[in-house]
Tab-separated table of C-alpha atoms and ligand atoms in Angstrom:
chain	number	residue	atom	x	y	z
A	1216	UNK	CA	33.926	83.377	27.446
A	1217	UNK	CA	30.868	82.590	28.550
A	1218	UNK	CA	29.589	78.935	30.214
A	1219	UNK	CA	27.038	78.664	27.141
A	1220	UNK	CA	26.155	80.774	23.816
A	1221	UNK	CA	22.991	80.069	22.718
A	1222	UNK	CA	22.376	81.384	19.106
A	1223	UNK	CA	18.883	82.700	18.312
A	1224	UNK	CA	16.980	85.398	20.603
A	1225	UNK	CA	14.031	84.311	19.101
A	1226	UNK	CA	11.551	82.623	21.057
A	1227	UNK	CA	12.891	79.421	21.367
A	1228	UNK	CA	16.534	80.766	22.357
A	1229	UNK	CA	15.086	83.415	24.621
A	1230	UNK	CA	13.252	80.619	26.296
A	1231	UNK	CA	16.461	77.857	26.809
A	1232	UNK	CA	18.563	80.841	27.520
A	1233	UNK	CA	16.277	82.067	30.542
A	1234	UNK	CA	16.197	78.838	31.536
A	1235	UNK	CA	19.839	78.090	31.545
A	1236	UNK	CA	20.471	81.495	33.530
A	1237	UNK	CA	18.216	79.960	36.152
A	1238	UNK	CA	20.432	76.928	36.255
A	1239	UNK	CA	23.318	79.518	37.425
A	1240	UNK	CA	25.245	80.004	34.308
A	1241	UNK	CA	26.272	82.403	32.513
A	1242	UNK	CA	24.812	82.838	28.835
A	1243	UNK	CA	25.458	84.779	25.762
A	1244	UNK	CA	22.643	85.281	23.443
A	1245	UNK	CA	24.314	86.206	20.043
A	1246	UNK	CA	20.801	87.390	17.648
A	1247	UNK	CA	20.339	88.576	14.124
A	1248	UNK	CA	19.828	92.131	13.237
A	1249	UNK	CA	16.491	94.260	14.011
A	1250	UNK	CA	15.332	93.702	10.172
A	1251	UNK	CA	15.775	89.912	10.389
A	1252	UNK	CA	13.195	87.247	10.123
A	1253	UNK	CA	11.752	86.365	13.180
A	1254	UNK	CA	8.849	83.400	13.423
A	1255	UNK	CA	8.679	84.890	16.623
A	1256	UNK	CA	7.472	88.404	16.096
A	1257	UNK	CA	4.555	87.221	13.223
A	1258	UNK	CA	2.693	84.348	15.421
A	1259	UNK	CA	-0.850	83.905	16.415
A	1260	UNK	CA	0.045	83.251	19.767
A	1261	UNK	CA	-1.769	80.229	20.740
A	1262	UNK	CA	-0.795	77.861	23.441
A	1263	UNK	CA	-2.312	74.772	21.484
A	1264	UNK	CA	-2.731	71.295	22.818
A	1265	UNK	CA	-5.787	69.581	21.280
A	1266	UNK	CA	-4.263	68.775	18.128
A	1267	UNK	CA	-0.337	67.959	18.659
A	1268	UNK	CA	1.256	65.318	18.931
A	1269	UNK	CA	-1.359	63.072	16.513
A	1270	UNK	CA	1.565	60.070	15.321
A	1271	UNK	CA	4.227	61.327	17.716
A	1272	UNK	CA	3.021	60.446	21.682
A	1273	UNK	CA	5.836	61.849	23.369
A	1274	UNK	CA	5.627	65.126	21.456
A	1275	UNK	CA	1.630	65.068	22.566
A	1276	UNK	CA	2.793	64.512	26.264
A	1277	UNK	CA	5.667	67.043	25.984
A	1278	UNK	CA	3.338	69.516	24.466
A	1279	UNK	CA	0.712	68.405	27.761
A	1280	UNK	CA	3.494	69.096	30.122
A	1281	UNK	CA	4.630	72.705	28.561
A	1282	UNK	CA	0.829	74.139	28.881
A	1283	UNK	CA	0.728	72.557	32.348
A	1284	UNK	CA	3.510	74.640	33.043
A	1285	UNK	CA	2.570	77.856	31.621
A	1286	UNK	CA	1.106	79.601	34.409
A	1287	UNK	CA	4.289	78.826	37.012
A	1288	UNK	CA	6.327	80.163	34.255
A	1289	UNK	CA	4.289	83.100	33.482
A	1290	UNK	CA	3.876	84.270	36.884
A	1291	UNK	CA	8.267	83.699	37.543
A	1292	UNK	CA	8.605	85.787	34.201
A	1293	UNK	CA	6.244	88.745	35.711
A	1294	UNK	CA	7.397	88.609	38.894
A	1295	UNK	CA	11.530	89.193	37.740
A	1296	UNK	CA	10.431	91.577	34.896
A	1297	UNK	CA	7.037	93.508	35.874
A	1298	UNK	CA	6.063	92.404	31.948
A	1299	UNK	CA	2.701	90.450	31.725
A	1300	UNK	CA	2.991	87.521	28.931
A	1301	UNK	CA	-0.845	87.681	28.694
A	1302	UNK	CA	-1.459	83.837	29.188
A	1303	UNK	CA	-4.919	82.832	29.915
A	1304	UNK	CA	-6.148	79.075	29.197
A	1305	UNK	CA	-9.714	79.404	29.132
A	1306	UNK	CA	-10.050	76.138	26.786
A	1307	UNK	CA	-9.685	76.463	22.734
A	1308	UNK	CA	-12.006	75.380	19.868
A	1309	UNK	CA	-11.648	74.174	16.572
A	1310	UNK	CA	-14.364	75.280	14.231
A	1311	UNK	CA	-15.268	73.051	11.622
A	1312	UNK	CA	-16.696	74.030	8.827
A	1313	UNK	CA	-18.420	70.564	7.274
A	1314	UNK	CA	-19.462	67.165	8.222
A	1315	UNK	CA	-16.510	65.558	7.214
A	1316	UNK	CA	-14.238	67.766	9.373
A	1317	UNK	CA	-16.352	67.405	12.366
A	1318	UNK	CA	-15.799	63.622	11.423
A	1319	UNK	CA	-12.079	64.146	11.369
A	1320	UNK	CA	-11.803	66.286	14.899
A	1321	UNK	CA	-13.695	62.757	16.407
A	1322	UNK	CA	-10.729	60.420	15.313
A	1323	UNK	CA	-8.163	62.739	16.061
A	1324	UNK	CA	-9.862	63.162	19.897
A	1325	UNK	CA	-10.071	59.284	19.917
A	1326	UNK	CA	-6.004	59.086	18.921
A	1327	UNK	CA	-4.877	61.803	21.548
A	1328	UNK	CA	-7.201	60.395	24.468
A	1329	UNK	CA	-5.381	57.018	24.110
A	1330	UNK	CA	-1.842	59.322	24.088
A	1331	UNK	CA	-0.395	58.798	27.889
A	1332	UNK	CA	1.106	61.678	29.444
A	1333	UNK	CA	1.099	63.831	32.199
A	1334	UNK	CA	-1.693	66.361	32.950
A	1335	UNK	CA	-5.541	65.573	32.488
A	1336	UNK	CA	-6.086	65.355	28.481
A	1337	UNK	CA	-9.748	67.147	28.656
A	1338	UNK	CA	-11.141	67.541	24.415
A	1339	UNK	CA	-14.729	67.256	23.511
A	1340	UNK	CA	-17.093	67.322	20.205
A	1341	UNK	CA	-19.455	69.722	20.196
A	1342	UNK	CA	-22.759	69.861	17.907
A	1343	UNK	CA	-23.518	73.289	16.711
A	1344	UNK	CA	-26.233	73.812	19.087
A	1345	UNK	CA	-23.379	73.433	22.328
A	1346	UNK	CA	-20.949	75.890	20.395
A	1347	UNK	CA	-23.696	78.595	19.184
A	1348	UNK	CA	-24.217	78.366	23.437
A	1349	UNK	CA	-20.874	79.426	24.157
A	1350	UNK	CA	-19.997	81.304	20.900
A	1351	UNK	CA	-23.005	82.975	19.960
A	1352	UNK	CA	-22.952	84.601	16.451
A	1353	UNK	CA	-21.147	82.029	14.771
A	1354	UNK	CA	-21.862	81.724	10.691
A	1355	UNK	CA	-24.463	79.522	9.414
A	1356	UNK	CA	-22.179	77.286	7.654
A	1357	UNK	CA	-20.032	76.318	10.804
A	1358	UNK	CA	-21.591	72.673	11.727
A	1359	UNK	CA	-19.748	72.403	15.358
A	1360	UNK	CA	-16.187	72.324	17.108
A	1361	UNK	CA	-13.813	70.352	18.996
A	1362	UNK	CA	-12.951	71.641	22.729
A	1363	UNK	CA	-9.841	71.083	24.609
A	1364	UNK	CA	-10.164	72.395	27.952
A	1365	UNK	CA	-5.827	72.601	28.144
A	1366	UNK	CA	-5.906	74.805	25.481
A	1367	UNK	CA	-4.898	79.024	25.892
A	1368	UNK	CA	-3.322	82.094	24.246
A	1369	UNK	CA	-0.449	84.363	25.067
A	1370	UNK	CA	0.326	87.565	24.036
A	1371	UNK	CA	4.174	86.780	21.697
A	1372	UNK	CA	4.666	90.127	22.167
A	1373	UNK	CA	4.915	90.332	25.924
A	1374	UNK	CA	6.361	86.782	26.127
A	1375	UNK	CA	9.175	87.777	23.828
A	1376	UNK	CA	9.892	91.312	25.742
A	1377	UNK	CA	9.815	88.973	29.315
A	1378	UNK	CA	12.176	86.524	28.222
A	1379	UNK	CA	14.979	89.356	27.261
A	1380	UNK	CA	14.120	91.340	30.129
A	1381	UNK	CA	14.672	88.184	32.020
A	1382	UNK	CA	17.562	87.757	30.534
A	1383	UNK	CA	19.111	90.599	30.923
A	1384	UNK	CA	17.438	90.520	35.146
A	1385	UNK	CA	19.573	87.594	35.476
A	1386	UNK	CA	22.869	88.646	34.471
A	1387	UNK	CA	22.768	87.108	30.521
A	1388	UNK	CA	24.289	88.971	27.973
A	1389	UNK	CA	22.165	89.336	24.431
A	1390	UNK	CA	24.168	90.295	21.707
A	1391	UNK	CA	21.923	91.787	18.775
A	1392	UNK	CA	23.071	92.166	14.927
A	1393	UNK	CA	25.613	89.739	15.834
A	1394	UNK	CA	25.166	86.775	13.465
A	1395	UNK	CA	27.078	83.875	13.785
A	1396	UNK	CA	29.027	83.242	10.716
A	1397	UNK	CA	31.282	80.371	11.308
A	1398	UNK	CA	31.560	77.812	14.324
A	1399	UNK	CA	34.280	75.411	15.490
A	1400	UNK	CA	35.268	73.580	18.470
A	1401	UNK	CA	39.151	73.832	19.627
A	1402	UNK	CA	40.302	72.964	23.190
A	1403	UNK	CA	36.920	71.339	24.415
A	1404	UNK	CA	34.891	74.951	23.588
A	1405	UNK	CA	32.247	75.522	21.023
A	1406	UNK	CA	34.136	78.933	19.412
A	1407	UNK	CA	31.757	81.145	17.625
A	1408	UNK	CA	32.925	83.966	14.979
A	1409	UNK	CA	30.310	86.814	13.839
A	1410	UNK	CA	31.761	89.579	12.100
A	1411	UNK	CA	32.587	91.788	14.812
A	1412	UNK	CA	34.308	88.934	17.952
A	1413	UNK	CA	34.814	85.936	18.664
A	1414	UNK	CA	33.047	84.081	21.508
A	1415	UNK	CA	34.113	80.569	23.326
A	1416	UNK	CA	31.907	78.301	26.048
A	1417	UNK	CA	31.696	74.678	26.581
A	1418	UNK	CA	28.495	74.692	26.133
A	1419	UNK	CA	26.410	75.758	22.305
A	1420	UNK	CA	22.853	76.184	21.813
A	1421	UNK	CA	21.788	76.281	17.949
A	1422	UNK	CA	18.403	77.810	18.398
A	1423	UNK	CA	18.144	79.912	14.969
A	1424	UNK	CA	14.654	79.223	13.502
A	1425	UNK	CA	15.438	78.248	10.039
A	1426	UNK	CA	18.982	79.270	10.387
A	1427	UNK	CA	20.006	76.225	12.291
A	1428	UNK	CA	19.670	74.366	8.718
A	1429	UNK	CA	23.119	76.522	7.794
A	1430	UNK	CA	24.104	76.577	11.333
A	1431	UNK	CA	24.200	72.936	11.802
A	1432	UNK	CA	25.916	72.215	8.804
A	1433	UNK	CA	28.537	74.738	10.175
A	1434	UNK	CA	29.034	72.132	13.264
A	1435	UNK	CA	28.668	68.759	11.593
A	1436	UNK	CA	25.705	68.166	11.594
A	1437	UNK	CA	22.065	67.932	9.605
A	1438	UNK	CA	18.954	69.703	11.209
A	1439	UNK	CA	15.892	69.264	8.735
A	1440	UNK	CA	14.344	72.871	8.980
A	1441	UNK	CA	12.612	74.540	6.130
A	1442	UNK	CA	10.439	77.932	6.264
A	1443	UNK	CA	6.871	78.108	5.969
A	1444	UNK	CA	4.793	81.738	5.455
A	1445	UNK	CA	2.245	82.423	6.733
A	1446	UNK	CA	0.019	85.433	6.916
A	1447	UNK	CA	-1.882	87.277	9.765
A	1448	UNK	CA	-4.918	89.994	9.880
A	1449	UNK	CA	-5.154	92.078	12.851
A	1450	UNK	CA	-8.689	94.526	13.624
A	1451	UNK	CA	-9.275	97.178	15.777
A	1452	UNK	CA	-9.863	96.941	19.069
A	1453	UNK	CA	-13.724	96.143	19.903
A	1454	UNK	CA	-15.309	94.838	23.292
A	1455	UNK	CA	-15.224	91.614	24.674
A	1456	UNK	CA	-16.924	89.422	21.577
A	1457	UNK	CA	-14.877	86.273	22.174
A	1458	UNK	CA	-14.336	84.346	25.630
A	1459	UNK	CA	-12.001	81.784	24.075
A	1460	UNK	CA	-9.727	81.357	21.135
A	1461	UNK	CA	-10.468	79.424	18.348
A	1462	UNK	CA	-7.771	77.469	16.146
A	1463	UNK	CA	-8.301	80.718	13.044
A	1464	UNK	CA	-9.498	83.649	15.107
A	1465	UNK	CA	-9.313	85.152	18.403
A	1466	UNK	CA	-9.172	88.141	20.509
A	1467	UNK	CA	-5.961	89.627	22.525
A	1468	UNK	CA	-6.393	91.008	25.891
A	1469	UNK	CA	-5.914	94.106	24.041
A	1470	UNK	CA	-9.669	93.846	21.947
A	1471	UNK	CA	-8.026	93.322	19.010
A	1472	UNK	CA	-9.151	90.134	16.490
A	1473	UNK	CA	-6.055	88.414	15.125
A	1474	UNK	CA	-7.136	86.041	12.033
A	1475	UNK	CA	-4.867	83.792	10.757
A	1476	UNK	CA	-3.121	82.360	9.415
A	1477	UNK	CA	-2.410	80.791	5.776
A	1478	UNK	CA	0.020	77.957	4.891
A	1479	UNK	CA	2.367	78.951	1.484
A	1480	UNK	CA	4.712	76.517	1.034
A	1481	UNK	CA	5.208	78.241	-2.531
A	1482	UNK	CA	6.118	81.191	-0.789
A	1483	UNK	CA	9.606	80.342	0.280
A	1484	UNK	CA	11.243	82.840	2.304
A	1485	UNK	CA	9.320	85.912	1.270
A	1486	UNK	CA	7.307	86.844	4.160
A	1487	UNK	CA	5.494	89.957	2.747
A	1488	UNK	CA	1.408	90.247	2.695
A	1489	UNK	CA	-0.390	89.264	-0.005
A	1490	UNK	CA	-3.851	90.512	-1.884
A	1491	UNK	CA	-5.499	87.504	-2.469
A	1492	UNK	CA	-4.432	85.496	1.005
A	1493	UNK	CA	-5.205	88.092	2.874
A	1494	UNK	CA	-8.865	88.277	0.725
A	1495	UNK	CA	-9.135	84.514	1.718
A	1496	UNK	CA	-8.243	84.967	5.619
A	1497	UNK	CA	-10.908	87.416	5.766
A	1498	UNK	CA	-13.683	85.460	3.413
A	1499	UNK	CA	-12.576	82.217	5.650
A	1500	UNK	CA	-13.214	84.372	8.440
A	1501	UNK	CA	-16.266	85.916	8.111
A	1502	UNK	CA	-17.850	82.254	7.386
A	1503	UNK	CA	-16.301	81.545	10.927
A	1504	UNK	CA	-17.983	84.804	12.178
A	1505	UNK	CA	-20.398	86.969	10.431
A	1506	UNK	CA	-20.227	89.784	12.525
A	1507	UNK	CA	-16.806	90.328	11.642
A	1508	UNK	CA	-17.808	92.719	8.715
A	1509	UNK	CA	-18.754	95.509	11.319
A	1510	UNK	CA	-14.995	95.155	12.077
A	1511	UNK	CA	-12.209	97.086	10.308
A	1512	UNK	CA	-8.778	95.292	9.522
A	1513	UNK	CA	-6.211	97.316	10.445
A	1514	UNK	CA	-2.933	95.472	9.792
A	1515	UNK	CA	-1.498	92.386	8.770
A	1516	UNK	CA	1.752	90.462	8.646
A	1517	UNK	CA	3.088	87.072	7.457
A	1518	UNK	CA	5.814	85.086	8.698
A	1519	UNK	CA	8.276	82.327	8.223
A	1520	UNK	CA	7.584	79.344	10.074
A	1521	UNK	CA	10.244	76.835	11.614
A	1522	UNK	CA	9.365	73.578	10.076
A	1523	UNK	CA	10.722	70.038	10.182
A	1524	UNK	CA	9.868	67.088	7.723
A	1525	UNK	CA	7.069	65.811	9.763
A	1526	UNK	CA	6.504	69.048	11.726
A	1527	UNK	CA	7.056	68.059	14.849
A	1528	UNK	CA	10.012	69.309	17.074
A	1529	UNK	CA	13.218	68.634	16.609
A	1530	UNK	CA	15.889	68.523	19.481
A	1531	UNK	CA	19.438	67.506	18.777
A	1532	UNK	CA	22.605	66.555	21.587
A	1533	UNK	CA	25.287	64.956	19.073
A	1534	UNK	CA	26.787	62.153	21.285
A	1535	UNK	CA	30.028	63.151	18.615
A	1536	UNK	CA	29.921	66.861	19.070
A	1537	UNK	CA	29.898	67.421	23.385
A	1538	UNK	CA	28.105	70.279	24.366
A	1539	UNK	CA	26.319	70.762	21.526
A	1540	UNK	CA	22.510	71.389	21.240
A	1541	UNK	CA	19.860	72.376	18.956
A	1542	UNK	CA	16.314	72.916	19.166
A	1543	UNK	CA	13.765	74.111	16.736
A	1544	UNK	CA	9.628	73.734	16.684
A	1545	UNK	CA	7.385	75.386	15.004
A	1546	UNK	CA	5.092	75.699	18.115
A	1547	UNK	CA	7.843	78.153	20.341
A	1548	UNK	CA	4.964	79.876	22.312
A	1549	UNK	CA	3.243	76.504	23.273
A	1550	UNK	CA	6.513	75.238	24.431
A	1551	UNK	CA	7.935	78.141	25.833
A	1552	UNK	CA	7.194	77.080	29.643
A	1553	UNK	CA	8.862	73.820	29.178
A	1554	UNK	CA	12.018	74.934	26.859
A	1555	UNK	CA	12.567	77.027	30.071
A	1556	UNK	CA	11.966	74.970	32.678
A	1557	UNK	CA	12.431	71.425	31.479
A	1558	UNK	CA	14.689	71.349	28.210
A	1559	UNK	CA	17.236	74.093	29.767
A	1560	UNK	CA	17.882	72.040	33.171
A	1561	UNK	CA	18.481	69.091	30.301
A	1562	UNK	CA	21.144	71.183	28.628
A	1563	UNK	CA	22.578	72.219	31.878
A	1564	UNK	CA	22.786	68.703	32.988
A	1565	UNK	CA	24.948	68.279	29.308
A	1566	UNK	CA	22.347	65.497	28.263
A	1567	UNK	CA	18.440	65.121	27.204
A	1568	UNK	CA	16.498	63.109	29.069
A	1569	UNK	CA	15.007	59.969	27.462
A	1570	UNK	CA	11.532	61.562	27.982
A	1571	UNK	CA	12.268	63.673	24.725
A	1572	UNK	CA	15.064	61.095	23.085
A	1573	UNK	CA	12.131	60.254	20.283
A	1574	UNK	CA	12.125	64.112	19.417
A	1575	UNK	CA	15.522	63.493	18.175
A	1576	UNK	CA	16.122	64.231	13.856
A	1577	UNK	CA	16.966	60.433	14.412
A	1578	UNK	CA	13.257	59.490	13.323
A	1579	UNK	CA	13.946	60.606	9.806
A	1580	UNK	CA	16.807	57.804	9.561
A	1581	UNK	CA	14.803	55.187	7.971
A	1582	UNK	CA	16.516	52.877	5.642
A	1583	UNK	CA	15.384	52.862	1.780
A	1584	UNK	CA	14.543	49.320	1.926
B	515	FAD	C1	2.157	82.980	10.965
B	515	FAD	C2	2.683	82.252	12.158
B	515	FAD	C3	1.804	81.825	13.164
B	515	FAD	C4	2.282	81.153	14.265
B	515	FAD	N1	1.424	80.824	15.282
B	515	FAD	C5	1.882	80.217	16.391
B	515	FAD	C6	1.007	79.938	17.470
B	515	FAD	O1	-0.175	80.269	17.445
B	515	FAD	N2	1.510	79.300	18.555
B	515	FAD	C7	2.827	78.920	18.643
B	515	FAD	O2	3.215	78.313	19.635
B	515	FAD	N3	3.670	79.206	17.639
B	515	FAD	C8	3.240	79.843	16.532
B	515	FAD	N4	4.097	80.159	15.521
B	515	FAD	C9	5.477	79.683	15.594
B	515	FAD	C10	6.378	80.462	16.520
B	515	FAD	O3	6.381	81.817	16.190
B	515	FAD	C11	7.750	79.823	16.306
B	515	FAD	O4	7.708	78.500	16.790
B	515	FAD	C12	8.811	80.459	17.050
B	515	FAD	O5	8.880	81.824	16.831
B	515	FAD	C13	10.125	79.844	16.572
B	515	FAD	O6	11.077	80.397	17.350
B	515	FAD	P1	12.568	80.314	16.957
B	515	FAD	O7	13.260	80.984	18.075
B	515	FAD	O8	12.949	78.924	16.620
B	515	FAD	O9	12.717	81.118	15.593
B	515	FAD	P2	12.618	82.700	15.339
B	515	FAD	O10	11.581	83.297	16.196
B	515	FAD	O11	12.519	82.867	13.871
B	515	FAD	O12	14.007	83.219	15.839
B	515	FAD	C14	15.214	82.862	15.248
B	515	FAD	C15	16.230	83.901	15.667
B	515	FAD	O13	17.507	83.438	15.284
B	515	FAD	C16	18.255	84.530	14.793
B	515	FAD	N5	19.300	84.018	13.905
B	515	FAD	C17	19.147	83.327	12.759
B	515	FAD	N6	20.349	83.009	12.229
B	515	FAD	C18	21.280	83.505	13.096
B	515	FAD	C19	22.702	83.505	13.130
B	515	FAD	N7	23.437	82.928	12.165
B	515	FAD	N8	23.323	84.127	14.173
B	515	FAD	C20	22.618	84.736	15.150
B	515	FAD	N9	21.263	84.744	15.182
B	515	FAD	C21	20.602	84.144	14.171
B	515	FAD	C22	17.247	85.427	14.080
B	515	FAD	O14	17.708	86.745	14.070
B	515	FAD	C23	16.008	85.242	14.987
B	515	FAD	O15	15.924	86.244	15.978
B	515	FAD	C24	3.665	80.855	14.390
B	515	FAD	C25	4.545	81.296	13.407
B	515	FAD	C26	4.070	81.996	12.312
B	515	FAD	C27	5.049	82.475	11.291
């Protein structure tokens, strides 16, 4: 018996289930298995603003708010576990590689300025000349960049190890290799079976990636999430060459270069590297950054994304199923801060606030005619 069991330890569980353990109650994490996927050990780790939210305000201003937050929340998650989460927001840039993209970056800056929402909304063109300034040794074919000033990186690594140290700091159980196999509700409590016990709280947190798709069916109800691979390069360690991330490359606090990432929908839920994507992250690259071939690759990776129909988030409190939540995103590092410190107080409370009601799967109910 617990007061919630939120299923998932992935980065968007660890983060609602920190959260909820701050609100004073007691949590059980149930998680898959060491082997199983995880969006939230193969990400780029970028805290990304400048681009999210284009048709969907309240996910821009929700997106706003959660890098706002980022620095409270980092320094509460070192400060209870001694683990740094490596989140700097020196600004991000997207690098764009013709005319017409440059083109595209200016509407999309014109549509998020006119987004309202909390927080300053800082994002900038700039011509080659301004970006060969701040990023010298860029590739002759990049023609300039769009800046947002809110934009950062984290390290998923450290965020991930801080949110189950935190956890654990606070008194929350996680149970690993304990998949959830069937769920029911008897006596007003969510009851949740994996193969080894049997756990029971009032309140349930579906917050398994791409398993909620099974997951909700198991409760009643429909949570649009597909996967989608994608593949990462990672160098060796050299000094400082980049000051900010950009939207394809960028440099942990370690010295490493992560490149990234590709988009297979084909791909389904394989999420083994590839030959020829891997070939194409690093051509893609080096047009990015030509000094990139005095740089040895020395790993890569690839990952299932948590996507939704139109890729935004997706949070779900059934109005027919009390105590029942879901969340899912494809951006769980962005949003970490504000799954922790603004969706779990929600889910304490027992309802989402009207803030996020438009993130609902609700927006996919549109009649044929
Ligand atoms: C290539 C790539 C690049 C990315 N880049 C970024 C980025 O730059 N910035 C950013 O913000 N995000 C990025 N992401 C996305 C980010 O990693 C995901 O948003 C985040 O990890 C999703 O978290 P999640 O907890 O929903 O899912 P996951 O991290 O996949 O976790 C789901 C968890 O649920 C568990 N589970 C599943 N089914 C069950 C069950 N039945 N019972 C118990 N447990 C279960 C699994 O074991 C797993 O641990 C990227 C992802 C990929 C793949």
């Amino acid at each position: 018996m617990s007061d919630a069991i939120v299923i998932g330890g992935g980065m968007v569980g660890a983060a609602i289930a920190w959260g909820l353990l701050r609100q004073g109650m007691g949590v059980t994490v149930l998680d898959g298995a060491d082997e199983a996927q995880r969006a939230a050990r193969a990400n780029f780790g970028l805290v990304w603003v400048q681009s999210k939210g284009d048709g969907l305000p309240e996910y821009a201003a929700w997106t706003r708010e959660g890098a706002a937050l980022w620095p409270g929340f980092q320094e509460l998650l070192a400060g209870q576990t001694g683990v740094s989460c490596g989140f700097s927001a020196p600004g991000g840039l997207h690098l764009c590689m013709s005319e017409e993209e440059l083109d595209g970056r200016r509407g999309l800056m014109q549509r998020m300025h006119n987004v309202d929402g909390p927080g300053a909304f800082d994002m900038r063109i700039l011509d080659r000349g301004e970006l060969a300034d701040l990023l010298p040794g860029i590739g002759p074919e990049v023609v300039g960049a769009s800046l947002c000033a809110q934009d950062g990186h984290a390290s998923p690594q450290g965020l991930l190890l801080a949110l189950h140290r935190g956890i654990l700091a606070q008194g929350g159980r996680i149970l690993s290799g304990q998949e959830a196999v069937a769920l029911g509700r008897e006596a007003g409590l969510w009851q949740v079976e994996t193969a080894e016990a049997r756990h029971a709280a009032p309140v349930l947190v579906l917050a398994a990636g791409t398993g909620n798709l099974a997951l909700g069916r198991m409760a009643g109800i429909e949570i649009p999430v597909s996967g989608l691979k994608g593949q990462i390069l990672v160098t060796e360690r050299t000094g400082p060459r980049l000051p900010l991330p950009t939207h394809k490359v960028r440099q942990t606090e370690a010295g490493t270069l992560l490149l990234g990432d590709s988009k297979e929908p084909e791909a389904g839920l394989d999420d083994r590297s590839s030959g020829a994507v891997i070939a194409d992250i690093a051509a893609r690259s080096l047009k990015m950054f030509p000094w990139l071939s005095e740089v040895n690759l020395v790993r890569a990776w690839g990952g299932i994304r948590t996507m939704t129909p139109d890729s935004f988030p997706v949070y779900e409190a059934p109005a027919s199923l009390p105590g029942l939540f879901a969340a899912n995103c494809h951006s769980g590092v962005t949003l970490a801060a504000v799954h922790a410190l603004k969706l779990a107080p929600m889910i304490a409370a027992g309802a989402l606030a009207p803030e996020i009601a438009a993130l609902s799967s609700r927006r996919f109910d549109v009649p044929d005619n």
